[in-house]
mmCIF file of C-alpha atoms and ligand atoms in Angstrom:
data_model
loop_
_atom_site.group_PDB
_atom_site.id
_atom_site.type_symbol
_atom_site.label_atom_id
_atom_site.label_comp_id
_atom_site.label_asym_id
_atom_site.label_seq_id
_atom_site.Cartn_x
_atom_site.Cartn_y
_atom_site.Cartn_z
ATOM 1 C CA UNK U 163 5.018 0.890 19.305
ATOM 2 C CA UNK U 164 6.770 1.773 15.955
ATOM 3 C CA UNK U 165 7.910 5.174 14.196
ATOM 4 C CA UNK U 166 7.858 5.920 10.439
ATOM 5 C CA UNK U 167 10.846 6.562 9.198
ATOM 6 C CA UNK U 168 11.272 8.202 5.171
ATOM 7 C CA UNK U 169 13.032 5.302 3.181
ATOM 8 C CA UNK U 170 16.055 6.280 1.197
ATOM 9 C CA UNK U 171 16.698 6.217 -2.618
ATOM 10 C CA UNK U 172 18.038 2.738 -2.799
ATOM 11 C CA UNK U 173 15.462 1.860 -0.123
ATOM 12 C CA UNK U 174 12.673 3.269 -2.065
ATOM 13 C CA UNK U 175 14.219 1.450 -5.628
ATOM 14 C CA UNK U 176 14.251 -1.911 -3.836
ATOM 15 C CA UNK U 177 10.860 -1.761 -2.363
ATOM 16 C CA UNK U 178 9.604 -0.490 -6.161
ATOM 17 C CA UNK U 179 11.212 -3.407 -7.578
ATOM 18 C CA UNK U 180 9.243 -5.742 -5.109
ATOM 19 C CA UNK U 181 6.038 -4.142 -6.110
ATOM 20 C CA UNK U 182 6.611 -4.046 -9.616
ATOM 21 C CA UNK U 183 7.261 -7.733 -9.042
ATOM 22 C CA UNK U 184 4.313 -8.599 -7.153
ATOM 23 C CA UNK U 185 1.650 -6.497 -9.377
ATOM 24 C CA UNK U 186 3.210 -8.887 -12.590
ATOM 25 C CA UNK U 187 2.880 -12.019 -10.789
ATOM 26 C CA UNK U 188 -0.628 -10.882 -9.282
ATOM 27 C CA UNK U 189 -2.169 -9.859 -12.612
ATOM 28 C CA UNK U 190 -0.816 -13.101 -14.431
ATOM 29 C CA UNK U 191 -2.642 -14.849 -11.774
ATOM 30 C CA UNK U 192 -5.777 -13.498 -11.821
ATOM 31 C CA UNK U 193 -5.826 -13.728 -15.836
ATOM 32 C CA UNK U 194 -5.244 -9.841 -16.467
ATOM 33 C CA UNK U 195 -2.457 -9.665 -18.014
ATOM 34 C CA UNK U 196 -0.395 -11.932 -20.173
ATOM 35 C CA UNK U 197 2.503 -13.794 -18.717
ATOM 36 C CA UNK U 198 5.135 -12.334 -21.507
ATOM 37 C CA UNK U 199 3.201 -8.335 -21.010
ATOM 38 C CA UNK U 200 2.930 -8.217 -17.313
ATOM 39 C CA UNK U 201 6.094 -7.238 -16.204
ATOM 40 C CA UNK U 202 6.395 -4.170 -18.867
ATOM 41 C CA UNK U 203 2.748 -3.061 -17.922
ATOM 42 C CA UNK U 204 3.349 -3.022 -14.333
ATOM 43 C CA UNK U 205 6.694 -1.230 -14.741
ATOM 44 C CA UNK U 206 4.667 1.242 -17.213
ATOM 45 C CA UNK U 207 1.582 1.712 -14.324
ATOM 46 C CA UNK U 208 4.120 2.273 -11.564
ATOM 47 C CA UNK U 209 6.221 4.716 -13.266
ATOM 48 C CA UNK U 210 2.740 6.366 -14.570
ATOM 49 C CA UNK U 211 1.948 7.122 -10.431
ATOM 50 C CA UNK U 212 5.274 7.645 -9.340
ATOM 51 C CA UNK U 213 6.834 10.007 -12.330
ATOM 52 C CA UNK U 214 9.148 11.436 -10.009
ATOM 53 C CA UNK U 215 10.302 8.281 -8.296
ATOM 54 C CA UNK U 216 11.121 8.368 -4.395
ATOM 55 C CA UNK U 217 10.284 12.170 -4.663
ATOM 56 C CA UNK U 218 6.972 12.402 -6.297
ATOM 57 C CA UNK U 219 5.230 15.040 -5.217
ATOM 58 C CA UNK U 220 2.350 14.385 -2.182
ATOM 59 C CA UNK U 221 3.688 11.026 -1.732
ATOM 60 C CA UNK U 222 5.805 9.772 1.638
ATOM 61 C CA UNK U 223 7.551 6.156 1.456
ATOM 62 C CA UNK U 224 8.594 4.826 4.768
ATOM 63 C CA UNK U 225 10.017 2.218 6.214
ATOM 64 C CA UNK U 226 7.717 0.837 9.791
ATOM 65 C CA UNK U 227 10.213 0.156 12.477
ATOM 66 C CA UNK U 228 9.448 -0.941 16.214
ATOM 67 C CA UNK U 229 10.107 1.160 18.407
ATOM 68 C CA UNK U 230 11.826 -0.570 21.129
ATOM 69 C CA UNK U 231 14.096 -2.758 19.301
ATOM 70 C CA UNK U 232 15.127 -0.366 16.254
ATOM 71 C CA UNK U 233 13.852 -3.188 13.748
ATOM 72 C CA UNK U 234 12.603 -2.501 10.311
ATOM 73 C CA UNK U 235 9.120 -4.782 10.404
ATOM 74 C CA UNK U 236 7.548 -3.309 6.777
ATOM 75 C CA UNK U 237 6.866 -0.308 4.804
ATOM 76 C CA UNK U 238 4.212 1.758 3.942
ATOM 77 C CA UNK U 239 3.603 4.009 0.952
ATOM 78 C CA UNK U 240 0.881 6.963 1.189
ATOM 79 C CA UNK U 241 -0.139 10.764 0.012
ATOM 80 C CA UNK U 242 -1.605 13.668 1.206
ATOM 81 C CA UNK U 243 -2.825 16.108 -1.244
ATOM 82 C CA UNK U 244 -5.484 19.019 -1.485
ATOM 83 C CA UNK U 245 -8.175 18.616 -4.088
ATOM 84 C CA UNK U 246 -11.379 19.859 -4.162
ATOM 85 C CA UNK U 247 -10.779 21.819 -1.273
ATOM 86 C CA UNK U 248 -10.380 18.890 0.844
ATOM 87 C CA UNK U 249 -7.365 16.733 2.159
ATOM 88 C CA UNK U 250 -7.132 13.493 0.275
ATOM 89 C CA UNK U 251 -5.452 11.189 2.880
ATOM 90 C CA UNK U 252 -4.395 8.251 0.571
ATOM 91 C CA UNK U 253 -2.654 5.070 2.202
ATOM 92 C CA UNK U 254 -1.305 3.467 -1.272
ATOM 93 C CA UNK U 255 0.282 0.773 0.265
ATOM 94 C CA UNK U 256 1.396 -1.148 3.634
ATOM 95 C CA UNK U 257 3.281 -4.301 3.706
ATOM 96 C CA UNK U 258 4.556 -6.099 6.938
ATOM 97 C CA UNK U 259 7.193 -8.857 7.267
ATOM 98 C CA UNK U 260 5.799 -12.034 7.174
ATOM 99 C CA UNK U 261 7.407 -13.392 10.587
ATOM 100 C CA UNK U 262 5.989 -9.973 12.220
ATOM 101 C CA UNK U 263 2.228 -10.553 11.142
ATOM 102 C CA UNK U 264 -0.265 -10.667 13.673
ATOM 103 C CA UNK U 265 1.683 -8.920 16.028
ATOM 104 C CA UNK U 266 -0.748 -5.713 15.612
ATOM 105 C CA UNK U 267 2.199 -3.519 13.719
ATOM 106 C CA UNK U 268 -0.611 -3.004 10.328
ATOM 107 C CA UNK U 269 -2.996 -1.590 13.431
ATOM 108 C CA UNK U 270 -0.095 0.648 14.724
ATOM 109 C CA UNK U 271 0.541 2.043 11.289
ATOM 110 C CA UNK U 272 -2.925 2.956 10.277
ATOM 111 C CA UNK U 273 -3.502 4.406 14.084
ATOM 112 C CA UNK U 274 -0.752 7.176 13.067
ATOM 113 C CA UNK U 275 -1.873 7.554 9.754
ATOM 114 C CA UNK U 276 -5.147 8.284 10.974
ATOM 115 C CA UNK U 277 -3.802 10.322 13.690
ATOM 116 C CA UNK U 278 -1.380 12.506 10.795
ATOM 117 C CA UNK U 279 -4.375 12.822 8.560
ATOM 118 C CA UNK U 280 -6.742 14.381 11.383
ATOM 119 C CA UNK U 281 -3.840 16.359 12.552
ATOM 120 C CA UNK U 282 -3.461 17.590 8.614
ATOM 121 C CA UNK U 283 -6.871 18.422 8.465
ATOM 122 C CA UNK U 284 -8.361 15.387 6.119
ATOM 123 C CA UNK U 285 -12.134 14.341 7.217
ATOM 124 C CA UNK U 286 -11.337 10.685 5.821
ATOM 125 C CA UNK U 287 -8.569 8.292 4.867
ATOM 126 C CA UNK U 288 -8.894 6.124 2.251
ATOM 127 C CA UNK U 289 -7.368 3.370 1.042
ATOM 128 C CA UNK U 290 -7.806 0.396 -2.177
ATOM 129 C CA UNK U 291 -7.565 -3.032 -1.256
ATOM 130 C CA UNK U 292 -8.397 -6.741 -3.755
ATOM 131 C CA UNK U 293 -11.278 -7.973 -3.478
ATOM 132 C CA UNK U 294 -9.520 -11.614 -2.601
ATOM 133 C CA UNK U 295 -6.968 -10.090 -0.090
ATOM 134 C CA UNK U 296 -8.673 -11.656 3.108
ATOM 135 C CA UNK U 297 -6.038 -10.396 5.312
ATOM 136 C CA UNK U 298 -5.794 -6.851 4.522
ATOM 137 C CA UNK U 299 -9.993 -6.623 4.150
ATOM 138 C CA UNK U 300 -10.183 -8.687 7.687
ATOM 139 C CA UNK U 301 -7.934 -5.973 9.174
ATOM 140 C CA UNK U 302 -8.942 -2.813 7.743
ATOM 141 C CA UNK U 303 -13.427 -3.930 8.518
ATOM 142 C CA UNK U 304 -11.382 -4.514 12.092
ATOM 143 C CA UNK U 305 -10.377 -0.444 11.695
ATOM 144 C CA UNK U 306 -13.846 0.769 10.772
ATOM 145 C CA UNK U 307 -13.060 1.136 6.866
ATOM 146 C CA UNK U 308 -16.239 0.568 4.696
ATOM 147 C CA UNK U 309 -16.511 -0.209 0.788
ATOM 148 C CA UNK U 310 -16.769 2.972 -0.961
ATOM 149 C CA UNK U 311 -16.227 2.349 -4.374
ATOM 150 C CA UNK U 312 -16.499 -1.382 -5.974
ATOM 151 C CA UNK U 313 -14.825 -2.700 -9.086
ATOM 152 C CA UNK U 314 -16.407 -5.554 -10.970
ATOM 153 C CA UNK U 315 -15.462 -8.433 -13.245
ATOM 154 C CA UNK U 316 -16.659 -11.403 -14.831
ATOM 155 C CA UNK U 317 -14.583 -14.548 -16.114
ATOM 156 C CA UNK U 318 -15.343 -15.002 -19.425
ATOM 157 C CA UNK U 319 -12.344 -17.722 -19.514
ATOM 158 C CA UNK U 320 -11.215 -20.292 -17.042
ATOM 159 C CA UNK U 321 -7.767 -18.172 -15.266
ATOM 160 C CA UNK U 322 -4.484 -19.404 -16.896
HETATM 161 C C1 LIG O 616 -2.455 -7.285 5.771
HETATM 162 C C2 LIG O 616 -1.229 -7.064 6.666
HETATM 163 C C3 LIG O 616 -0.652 -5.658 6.382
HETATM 164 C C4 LIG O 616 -1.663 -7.164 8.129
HETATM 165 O O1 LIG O 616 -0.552 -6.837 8.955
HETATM 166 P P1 LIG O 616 -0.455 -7.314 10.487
HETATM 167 O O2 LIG O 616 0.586 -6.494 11.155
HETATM 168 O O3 LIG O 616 -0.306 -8.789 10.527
HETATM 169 O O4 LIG O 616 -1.902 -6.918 11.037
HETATM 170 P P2 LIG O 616 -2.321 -6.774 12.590
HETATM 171 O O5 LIG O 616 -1.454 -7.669 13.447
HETATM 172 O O6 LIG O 616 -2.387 -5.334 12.946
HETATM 173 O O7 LIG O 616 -3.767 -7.427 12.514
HETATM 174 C C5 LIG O 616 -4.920 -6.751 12.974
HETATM 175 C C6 LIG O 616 -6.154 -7.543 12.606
HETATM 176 O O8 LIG O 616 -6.250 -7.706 11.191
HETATM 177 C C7 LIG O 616 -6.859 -8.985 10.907
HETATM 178 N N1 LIG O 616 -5.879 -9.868 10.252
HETATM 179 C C8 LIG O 616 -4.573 -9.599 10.001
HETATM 180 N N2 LIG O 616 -4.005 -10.643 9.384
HETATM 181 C C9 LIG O 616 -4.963 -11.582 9.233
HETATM 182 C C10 LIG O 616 -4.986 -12.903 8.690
HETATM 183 N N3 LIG O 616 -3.865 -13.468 8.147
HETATM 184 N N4 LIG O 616 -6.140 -13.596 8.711
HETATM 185 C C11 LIG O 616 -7.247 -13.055 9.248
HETATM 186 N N5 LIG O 616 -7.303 -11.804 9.811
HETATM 187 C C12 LIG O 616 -6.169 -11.097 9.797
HETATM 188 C C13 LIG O 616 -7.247 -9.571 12.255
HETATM 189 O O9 LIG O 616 -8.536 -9.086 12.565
HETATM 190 C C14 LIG O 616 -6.190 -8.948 13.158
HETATM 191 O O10 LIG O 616 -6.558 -8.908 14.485
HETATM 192 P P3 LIG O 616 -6.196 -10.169 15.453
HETATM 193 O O11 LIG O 616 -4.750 -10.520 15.197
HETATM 194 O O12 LIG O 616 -6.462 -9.630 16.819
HETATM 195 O O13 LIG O 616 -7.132 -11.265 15.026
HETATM 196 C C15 LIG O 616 -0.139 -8.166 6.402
HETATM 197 O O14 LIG O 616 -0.784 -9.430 6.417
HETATM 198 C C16 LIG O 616 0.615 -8.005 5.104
HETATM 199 O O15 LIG O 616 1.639 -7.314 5.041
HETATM 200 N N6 LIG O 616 0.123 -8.632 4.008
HETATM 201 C C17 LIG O 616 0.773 -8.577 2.696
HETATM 202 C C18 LIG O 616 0.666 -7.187 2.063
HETATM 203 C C19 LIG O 616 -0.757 -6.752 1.880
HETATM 204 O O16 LIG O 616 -1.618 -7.501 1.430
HETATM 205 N N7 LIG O 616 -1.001 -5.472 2.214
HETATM 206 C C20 LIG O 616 -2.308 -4.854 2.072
HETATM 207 C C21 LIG O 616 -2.404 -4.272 0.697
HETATM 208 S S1 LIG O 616 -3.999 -3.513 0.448
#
């Protein structure tokens, strides 16, 4: 049903740029950052993980494209690195075009992830997912993903 397919440089910048963009307006929103600091401290975090850019070592970026029609439906970011003398299967990020939701392409995706991270020898995939992101924790419960690890926070002000 689709094929992953390495994004190129300008490919890569753009999609940066859009998650640069979303982490500001997200954190502003939830009160984490300030409105005039977010979009420096998001720049900051994302250059902090991706040091090398599009080429950042463990890390692929790809563009998900159906199969049958050629079409470029979203993208997905993840990394596959040895550590402790396991595979870490990481799956950073997966986006899909708004007018090609609910068509089961997220499913597809994380099917072949799973399927590249058995074949590479990884005993689990994981993944890190908001707390208030109903669709992405509806689909990924769907996939058999459990909490592992928890973050917690309490509102000492009312968010901006
Ligand atoms: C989350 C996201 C990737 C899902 O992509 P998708 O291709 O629409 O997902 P699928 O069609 O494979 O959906 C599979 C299942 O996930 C759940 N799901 C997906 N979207 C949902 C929604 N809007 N509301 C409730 N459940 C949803 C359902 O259980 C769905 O199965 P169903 O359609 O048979 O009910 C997509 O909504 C998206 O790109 N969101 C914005 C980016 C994002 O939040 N990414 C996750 C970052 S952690």
């Amino acid at each position: 049903m689709i094929r992953l397919e390495e994004m190129g440089r300008e490919e890569f910048e753009a999609s940066l740029r859009a998650a640069v963009a979303r982490r500001t307006q997200e954190q502003v929103e939830r009160g984490v950052w300030s409105a005039s600091d977010a979009g420096e401290a998001s720049r900051r975090e994302f250059a902090q993980l991706f040091p090398d850019g599009g080429e950042t070592p463990h890390f692929r970026f790809c563009r998900v494209v159906d199969a049958a029609s050629g079409h470029r439906v979203g993208e997905t970011w993840y990394s596959v690195e040895t550590k402790g003398g396991k595979v870490q299967f990481w799956v950073h990020w997966i986006w899909i075009e708004p007018p090609d939701r609910r068509l089961g392409y997220a499913t597809a995706v994380l099917e072949q992830l799973e399927r590249e991270a058995t074949e590479r020898g990884a005993d689990r995939m994981g993944l890190f997912v908001a707390s208030d992101n109903t669709e992405a924790l509806a689909l990924y419960t769907k996939l058999g993903f459990n909490t592992t690890n928890m973050r917690m926070a309490k509102r000492l002000r009312p968010a901006p």
